[in-house]
Coordinates of C-alpha atoms in Angstrom, one line a residue:
Chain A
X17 CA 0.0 0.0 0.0
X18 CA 3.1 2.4 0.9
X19 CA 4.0 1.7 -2.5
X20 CA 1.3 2.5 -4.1
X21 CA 1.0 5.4 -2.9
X22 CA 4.3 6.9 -3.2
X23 CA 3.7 5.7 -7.2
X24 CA 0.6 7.6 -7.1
X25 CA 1.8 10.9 -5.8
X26 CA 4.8 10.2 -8.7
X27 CA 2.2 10.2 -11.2
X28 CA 0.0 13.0 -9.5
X29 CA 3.2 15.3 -9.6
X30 CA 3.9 14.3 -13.4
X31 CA 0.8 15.3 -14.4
X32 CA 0.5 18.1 -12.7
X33 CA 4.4 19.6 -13.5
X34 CA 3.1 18.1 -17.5
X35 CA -0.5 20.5 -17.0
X36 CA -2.0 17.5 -18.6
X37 CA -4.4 17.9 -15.4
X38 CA -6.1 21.9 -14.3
X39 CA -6.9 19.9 -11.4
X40 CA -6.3 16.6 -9.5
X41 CA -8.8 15.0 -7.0
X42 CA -7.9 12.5 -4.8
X43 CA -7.0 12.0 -0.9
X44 CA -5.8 13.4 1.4
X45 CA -5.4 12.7 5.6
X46 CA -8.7 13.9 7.6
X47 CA -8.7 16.1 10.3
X48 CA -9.5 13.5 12.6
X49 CA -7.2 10.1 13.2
X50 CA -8.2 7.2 10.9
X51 CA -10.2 9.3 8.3
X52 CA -9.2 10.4 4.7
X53 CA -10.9 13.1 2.9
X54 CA -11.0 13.9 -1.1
X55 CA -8.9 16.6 -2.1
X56 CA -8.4 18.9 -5.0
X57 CA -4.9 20.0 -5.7
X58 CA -3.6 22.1 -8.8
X59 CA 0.3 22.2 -7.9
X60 CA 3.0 19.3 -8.3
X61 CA 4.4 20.7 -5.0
X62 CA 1.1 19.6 -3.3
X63 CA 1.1 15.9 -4.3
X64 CA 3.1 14.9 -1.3
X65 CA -0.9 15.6 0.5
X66 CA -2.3 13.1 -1.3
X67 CA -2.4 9.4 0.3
X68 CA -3.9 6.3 -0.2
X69 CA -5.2 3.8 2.6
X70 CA -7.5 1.9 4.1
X71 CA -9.7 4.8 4.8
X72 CA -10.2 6.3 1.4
X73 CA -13.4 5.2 1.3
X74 CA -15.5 7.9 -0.7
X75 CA -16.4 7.7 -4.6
X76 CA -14.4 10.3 -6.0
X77 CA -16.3 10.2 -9.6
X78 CA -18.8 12.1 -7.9
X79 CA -16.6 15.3 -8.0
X80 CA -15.3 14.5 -11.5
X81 CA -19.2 15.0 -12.2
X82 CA -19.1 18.2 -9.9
X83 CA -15.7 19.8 -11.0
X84 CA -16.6 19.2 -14.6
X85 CA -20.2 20.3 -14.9
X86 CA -19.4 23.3 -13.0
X87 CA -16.8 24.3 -14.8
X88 CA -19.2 24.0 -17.9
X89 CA -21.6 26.0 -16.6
X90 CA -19.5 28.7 -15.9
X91 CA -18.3 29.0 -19.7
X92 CA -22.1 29.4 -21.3
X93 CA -21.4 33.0 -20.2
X94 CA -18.2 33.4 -22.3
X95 CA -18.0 33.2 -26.0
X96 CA -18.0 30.1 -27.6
X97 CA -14.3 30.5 -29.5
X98 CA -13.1 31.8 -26.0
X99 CA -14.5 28.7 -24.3
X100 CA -11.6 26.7 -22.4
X101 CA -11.8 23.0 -21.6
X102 CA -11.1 21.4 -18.0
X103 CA -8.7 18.4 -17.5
X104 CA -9.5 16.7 -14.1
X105 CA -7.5 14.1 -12.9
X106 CA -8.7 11.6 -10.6
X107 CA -7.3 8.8 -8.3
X108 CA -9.2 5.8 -9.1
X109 CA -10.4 2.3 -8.0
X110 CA -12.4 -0.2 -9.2
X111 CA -15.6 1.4 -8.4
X112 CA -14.2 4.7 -9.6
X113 CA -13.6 3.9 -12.5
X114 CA -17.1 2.1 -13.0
X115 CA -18.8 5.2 -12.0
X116 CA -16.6 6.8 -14.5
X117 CA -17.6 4.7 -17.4
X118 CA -20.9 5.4 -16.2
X119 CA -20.6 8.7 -16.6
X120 CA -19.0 8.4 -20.2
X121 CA -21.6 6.2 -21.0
X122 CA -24.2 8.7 -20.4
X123 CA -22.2 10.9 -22.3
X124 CA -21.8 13.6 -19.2
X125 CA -18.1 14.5 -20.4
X126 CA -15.3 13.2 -22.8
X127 CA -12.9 10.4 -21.8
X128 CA -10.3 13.5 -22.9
X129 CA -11.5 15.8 -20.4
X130 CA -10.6 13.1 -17.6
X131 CA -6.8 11.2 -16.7
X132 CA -7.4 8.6 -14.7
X133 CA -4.9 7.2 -11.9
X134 CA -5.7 3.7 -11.6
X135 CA -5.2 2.3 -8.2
X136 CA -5.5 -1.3 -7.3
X137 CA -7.9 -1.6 -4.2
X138 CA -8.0 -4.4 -1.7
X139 CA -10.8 -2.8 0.1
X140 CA -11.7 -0.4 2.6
X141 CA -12.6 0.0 6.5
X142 CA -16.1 0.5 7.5
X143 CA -16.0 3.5 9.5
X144 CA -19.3 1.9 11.6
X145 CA -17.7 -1.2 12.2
X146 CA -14.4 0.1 13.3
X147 CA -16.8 2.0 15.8
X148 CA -18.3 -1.1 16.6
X149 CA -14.9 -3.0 17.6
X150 CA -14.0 0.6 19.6
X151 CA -17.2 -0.1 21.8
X152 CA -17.9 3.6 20.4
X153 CA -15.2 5.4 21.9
X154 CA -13.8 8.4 20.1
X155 CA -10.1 7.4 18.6
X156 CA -8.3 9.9 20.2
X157 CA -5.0 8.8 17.9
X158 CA -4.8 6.0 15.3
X159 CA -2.6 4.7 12.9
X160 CA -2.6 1.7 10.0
X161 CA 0.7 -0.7 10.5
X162 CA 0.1 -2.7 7.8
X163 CA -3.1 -4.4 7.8
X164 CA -3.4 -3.7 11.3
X165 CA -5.8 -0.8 12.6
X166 CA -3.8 0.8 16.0
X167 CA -6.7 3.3 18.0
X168 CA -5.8 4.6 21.5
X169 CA -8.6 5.8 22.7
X170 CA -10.0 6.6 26.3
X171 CA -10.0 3.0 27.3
X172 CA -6.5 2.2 26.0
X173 CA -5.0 1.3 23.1
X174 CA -7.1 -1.4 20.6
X175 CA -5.5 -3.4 17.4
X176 CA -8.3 -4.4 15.0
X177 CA -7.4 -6.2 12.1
X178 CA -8.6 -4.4 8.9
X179 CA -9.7 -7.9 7.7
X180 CA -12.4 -7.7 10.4
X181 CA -13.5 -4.5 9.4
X182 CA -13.7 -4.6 5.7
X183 CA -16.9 -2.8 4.3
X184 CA -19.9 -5.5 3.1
X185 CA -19.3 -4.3 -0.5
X186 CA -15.4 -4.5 -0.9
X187 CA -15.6 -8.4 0.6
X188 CA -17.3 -9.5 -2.5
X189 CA -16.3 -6.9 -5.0
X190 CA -15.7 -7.9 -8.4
X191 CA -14.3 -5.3 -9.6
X192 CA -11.5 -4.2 -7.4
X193 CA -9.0 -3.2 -10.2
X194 CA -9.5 -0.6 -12.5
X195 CA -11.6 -0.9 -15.6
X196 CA -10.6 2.2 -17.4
X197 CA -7.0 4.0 -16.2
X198 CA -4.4 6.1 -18.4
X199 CA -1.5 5.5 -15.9
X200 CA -1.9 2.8 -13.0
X201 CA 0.1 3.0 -9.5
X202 CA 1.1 -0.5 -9.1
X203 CA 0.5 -3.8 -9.8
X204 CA -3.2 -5.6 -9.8
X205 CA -4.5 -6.8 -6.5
X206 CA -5.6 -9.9 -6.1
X207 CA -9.9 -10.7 -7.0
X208 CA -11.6 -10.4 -3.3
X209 CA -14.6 -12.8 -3.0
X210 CA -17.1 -12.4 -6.0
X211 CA -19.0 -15.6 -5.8
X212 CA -20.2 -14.2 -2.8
X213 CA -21.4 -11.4 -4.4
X214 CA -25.6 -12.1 -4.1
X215 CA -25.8 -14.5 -1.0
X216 CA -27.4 -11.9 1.1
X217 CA -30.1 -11.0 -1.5
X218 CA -30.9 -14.8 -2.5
X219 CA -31.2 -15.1 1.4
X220 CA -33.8 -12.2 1.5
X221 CA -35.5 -13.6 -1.4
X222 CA -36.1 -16.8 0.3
X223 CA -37.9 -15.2 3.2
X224 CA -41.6 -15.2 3.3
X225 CA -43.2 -12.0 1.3
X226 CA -44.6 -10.3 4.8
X227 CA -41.3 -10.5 6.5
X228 CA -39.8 -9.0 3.4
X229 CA -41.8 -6.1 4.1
X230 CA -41.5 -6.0 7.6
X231 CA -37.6 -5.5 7.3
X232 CA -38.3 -2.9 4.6
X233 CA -40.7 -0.8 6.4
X234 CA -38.3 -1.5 9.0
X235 CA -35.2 0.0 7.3
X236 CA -36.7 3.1 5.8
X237 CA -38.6 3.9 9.0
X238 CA -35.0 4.9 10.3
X239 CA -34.8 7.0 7.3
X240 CA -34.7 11.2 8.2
X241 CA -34.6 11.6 4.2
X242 CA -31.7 14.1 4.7
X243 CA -30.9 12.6 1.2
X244 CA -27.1 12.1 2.0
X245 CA -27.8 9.0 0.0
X246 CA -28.7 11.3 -2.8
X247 CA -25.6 13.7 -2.1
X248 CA -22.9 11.3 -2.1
X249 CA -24.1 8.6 -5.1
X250 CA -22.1 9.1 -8.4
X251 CA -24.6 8.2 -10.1
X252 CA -27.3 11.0 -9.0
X253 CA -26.3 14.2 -11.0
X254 CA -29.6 14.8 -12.3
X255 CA -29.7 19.1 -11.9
X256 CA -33.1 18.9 -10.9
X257 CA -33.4 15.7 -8.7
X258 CA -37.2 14.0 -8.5
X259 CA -37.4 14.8 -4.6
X260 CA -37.5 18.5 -5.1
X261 CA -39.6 18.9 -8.4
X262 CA -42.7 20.7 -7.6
X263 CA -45.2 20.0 -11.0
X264 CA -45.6 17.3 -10.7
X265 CA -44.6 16.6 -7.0
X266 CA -43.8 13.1 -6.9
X267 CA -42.8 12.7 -3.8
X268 CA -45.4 13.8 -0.7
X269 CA -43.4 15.6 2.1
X270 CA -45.4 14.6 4.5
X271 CA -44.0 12.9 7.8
X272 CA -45.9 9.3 6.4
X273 CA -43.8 6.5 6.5
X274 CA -45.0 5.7 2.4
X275 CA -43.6 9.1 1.6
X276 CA -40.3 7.9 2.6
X277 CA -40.7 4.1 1.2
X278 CA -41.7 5.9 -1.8
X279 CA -39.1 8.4 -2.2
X280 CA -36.8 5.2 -1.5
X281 CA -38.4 2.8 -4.0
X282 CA -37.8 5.4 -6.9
X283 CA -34.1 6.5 -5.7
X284 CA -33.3 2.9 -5.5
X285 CA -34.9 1.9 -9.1
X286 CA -33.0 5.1 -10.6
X287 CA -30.2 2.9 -10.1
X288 CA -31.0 -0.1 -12.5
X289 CA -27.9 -0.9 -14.4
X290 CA -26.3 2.2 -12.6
X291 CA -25.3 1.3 -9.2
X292 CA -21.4 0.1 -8.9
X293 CA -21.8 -1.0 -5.4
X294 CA -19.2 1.0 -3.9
X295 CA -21.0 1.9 -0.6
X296 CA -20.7 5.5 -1.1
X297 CA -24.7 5.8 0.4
X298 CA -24.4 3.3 2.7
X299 CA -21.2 4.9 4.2
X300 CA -23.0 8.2 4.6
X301 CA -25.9 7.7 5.8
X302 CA -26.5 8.8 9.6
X303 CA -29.0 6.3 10.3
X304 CA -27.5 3.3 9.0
X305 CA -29.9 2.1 6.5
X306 CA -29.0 -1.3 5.3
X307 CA -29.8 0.1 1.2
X308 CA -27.4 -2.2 -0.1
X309 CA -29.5 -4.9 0.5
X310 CA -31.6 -3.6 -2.2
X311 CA -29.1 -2.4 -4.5
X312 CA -27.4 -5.7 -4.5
X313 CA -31.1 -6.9 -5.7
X314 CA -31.2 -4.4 -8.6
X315 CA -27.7 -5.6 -9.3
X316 CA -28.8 -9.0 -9.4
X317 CA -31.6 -8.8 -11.8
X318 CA -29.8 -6.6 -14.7
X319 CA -27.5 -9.3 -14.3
X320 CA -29.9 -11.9 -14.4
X321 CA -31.8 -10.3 -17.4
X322 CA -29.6 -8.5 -19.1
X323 CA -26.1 -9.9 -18.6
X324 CA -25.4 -6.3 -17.5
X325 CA -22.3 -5.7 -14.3
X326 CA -23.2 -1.8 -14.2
X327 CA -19.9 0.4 -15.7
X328 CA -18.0 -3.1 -15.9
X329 CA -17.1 -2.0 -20.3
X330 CA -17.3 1.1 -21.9
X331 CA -18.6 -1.0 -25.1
X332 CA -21.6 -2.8 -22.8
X333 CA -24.5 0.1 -22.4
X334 CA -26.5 0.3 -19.4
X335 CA -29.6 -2.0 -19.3
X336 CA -32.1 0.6 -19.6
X337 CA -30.5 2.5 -22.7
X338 CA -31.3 0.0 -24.9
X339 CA -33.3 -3.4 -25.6
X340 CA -33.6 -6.1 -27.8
X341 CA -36.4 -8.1 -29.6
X342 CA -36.0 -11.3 -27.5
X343 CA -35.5 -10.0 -23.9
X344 CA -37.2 -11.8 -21.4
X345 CA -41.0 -12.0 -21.4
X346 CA -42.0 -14.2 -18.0
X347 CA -43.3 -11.5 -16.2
X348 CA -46.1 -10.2 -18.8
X349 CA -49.9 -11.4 -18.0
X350 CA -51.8 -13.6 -20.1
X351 CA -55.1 -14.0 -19.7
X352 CA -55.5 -17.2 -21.9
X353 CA -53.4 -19.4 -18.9
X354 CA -54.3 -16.7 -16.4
X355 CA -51.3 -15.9 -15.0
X356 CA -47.7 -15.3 -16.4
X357 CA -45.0 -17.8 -18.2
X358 CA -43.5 -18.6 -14.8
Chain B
X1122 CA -64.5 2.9 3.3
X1123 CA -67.0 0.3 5.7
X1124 CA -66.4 -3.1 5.6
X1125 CA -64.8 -5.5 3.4
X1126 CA -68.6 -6.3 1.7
X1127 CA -68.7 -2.9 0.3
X1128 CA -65.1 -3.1 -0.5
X1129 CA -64.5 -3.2 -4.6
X1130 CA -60.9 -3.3 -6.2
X1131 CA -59.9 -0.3 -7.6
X1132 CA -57.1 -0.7 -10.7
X1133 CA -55.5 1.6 -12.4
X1134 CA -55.0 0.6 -15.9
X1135 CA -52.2 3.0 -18.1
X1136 CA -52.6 1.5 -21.5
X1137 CA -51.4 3.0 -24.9
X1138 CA -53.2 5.0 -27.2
X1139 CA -52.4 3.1 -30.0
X1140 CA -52.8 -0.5 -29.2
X1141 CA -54.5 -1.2 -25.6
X1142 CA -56.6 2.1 -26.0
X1143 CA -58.0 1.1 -29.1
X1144 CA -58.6 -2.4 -27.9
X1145 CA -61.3 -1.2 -24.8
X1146 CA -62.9 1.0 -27.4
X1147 CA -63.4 -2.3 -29.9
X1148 CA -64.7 -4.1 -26.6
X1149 CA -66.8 -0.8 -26.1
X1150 CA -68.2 -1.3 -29.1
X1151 CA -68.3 -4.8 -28.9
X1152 CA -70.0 -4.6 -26.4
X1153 CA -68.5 -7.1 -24.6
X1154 CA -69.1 -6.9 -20.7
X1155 CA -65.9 -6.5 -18.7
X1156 CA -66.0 -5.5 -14.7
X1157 CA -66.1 -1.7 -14.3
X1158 CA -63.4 -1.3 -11.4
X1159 CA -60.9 -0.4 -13.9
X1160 CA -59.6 3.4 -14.6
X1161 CA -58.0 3.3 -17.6
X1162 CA -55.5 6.3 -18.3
X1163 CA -54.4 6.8 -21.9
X1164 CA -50.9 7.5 -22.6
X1165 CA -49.0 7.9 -25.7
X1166 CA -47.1 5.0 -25.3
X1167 CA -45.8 2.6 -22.7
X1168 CA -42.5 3.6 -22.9
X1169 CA -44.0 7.0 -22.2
X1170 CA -45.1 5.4 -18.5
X1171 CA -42.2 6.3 -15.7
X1172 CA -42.1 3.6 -13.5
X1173 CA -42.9 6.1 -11.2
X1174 CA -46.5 6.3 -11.7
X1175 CA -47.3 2.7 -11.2
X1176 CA -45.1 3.6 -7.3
X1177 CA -47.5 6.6 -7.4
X1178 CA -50.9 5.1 -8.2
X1179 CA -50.0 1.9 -5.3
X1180 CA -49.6 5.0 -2.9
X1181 CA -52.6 6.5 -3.6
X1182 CA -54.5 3.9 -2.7
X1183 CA -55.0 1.7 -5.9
X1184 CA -55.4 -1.8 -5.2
X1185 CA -53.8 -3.1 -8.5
X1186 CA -51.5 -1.2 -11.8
X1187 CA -52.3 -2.6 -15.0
X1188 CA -49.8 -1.7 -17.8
X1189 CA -51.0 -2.5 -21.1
X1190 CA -49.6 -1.5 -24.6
X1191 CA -48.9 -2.9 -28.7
X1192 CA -47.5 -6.3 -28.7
X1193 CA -43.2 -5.9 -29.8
X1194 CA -42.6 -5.6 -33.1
X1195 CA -46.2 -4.0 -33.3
X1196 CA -45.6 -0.3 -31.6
X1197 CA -46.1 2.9 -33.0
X1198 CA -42.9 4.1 -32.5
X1199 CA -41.1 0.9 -33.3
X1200 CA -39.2 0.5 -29.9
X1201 CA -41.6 1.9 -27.0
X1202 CA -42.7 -1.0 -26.0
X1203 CA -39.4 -2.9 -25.9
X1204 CA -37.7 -0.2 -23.6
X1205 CA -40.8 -0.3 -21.5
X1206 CA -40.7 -4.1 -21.1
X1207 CA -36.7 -3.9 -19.6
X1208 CA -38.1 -1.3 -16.9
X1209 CA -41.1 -3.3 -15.7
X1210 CA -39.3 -6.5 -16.0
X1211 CA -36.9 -4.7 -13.4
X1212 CA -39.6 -2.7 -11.2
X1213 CA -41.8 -6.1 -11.1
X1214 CA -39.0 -7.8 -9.5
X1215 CA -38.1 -5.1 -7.4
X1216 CA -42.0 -4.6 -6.0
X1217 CA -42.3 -8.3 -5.0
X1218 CA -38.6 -7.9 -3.2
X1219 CA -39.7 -5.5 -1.7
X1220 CA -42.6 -7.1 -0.2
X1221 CA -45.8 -5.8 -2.3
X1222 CA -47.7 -9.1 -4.0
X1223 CA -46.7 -9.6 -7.5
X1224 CA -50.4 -9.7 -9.0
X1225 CA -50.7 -6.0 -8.0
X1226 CA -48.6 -5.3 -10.9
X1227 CA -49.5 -6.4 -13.9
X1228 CA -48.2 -5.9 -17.8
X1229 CA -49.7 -7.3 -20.6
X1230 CA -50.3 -6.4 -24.3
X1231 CA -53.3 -6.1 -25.7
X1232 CA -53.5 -4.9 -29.9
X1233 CA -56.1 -2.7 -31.3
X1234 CA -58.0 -5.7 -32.9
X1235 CA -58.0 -7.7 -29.4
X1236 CA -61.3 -6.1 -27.8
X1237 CA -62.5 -10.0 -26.3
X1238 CA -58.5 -9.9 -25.0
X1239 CA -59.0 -6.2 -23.3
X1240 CA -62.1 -7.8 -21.3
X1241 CA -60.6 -10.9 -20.6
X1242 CA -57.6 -9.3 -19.1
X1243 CA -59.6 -6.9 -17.0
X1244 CA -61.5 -9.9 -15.7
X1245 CA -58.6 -11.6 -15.1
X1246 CA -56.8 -8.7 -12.9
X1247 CA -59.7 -8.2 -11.3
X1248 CA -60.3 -11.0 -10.2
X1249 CA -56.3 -11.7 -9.4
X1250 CA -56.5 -8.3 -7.1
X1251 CA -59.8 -9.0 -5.5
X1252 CA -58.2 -12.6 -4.3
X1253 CA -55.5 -9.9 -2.8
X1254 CA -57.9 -8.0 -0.8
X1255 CA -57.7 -4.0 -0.3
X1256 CA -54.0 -2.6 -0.6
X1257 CA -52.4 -1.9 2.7
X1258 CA -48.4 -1.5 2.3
X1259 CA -47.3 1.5 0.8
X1260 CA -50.7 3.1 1.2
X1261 CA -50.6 6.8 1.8
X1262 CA -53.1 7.2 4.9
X1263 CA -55.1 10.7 4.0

């Protein structure tokens, strides 16, 4: 990992001192002990900020999306001939990158207008379980020696192993190496546990149909729709999001639970084909909604359907952009056997 | 609403103006006698129909959605119908994950010419939803 990221800052600097970058997002240490933050540097003399660890846990494709469309918005006021482009340079992992070609896919910006630092991932720590295994003290100092967490905090000094703390979604990633990258800092890791990848959804599938419901009523009952879910998904840049659009108003903002369930059901289906699984929402959100239990689902049946692993090729479109004459049919109602195909 | 005796499904049925729409008037004409607890919205197409409202229509207190457009290879605008069917073959999944009964959704096709099909379908969803009883998750209390 110290390798990695000394080649990363290497290749942050170069492109930087090269100005094949305007600016280059990536991470940096947080203000509190075992925490990394993004951050946007313009300077080769600043790369040495940048690091890469177990707690660079945030989608950084996100502010690709931000920097850029900004930066686009401010130019409609200055003559087209006069109009300069943006380079943004962006430390990348797996998931990253499959926001990325998400993004390129639905044609949001030009692969030119983003270099990509590929960095191999083995996973990140789950800030709530390394809370957990703290009994909830506040880490008054910590450190990573190796793949060993160190926190002292009030009640003396703890060593968690970062195996035991690995986020739900990095343990069965698939995609933990870079799909798209222009320059890579290091070697590829080694595949985490993919087979893995939908035993918690078949398990939930199994259940009986009322205790499905129960544990989803459940879940988005904790939900304060503070829509951090919203602010920290990749894949949400609409300008105008569905939540706040008054004519029509599709979502009530009353304090009913269905308003919420609602507003959840249509966040969560806006990611069909679109949801990279890196935990971004999960991570964020204060009440600990367990959302990826139904993202995995949506996962599951583009897969299932489709043969669709969301941002997994440039070349493969998402899902719901296009169709063919044969897709599958099971689910439509004929009245002749009075019910469906299966 | 009193009791479950007085208690008749409500459906929502958001057809197509091409196919499906022109398929109730033929059984209009018809005549052909199909149960009335059907609201039939006319769209331009079923790709036209965001997922959205069928969510909508459950929270408002409709006991059962009905989507209905051209058989493929039969729409009006050559493809509508084939996007449509990739988002409701996702959003019916996703319902009955979620824990709402899988006949409260339904999608069929039914073509301009298929009047006896439009009133056998109805019959059939009716009678599917009524087996359901009155909608109760996701219900909206007002």
């Amino acid at each position: 990992m110290e390798n990695i990221e000394k080649k990363m800052r290497e290749e942050a600097r170069r492109l930087l001192e090269e100005k094949r970058v305007d600016v280059l997002i990536g991470y940096e240490a947080g203000t509190l002990p075992l925490t990394a933050t993004p951050c946007f540097i313009t300077a080769p003399e600043e790369a040495e900020r940048l690091v890469w660890n177990r707690f660079c846990n945030h989608n950084l494709a996100k502010y690709v999306h931000d920097v850029i469309s900004q930066h686009r918005n401010s130019q409609k006021r200055v003559k087209p001939e006069d109009r300069k482009k943006k380079v943004v340079g962006v430390v990348a992992r797996g998931c990253t990158t499959r926001s990325i070609v998400i993004h390129l896919q639905e044609r949001q910006y030009g692969r030119d207008e983003v270099v990509i630092i590929g960095v191999p991932c083995t996973g990140y720590a789950d800030r709530r379980k390394v809370s957990q295994a703290l009994g909830g003290e506040a880490v008054l100092e910590g450190a990573l020696e190796g793949d060993v967490i160190r926190a002292v905090t009030e009640g003396g000094e703890k060593k968690i192993a970062v195996a035991d703390v690995l986020a739900d979604n990095c343990r069965t990633c698939r995609f933990n190496n870079p799909i798209i990258s222009d320059v890579m800092a290091g070697e590829a890791a080694p595949p985490m546990n993919p087979e893995a990848e939908y035993d918690e959804v078949t398990a939930f599938e199994n259940l009986p149909i009322e205790e499905r419901w129960a544990y989803f009523v459940k879940e988005m009952g904790k939900c304060i729709r503070c829509y951090a879910c919203r602010q920290a998904c990749p894949s949400c840049y609409c300008p105008v999001c569905f939540v706040e659009q008054s004519r029509p108003a599709w979502v009530g903002i009353s304090d009913d639970p269905s308003d919420t369930q609602v507003f959840q059901i249509m966040r969560l289906y806006h990611m069909v084909g679109r949801c990279v699984d890196c935990g971004s929402c999960v991570s964020v959100c204060p009440m600990g909604v367990d959302l990826r239990k139904f993202l995995k689902k949506l996962d599951k049946d583009a897969f299932e359907l489709f043969q669709n692993r969301a941002g997994s090729s440039l070349e493969d479109l998402p899902p719901l952009s296009r169709h063919r004459e044969n897709d599958n049919e099971d689910f439509i109602y004929h009245p002749e056997i009075g019910g469906h195909n299966t | 609403m009193s009791e479950n005796e007085a208690w008749e499904p409500k459906i929502v049925a958001i057809v197509c103006n091409w196919c499906t729409y022109a398929g109730a008037d033929l059984a209009g004409i018809s005549r052909i006698q199909y149960p009335p607890n059907v609201r039939i919205i006319r769209t331009p197409c079923t790709g036209r129909i965001n997922p959205f409202y069928i969510v909508k229509a459950l929270q408002q207190g409709a006991d059962g959605v009905l989507v209905s457009g051209c058989h493929p290879g039969e729409c009006h605008y050559l493809t509508g119908n084939l996007s449509a069917r990739r988002k409701f073959a996702m959003l019916k999944r996703f319902l009955n994950y979620l824990g709402l009964e899988a006949d409260r959704t339904i999608f069929t096709w039914v073509s301009a010419s298929e009047g006896e099909r439009f009133a056998n379908v109805i019959r059939g969803v009716t009678e599917k939803v009524r087996k359901l009883g009155p909608a109760t998750k996701l219900v909206k209390s007002l």
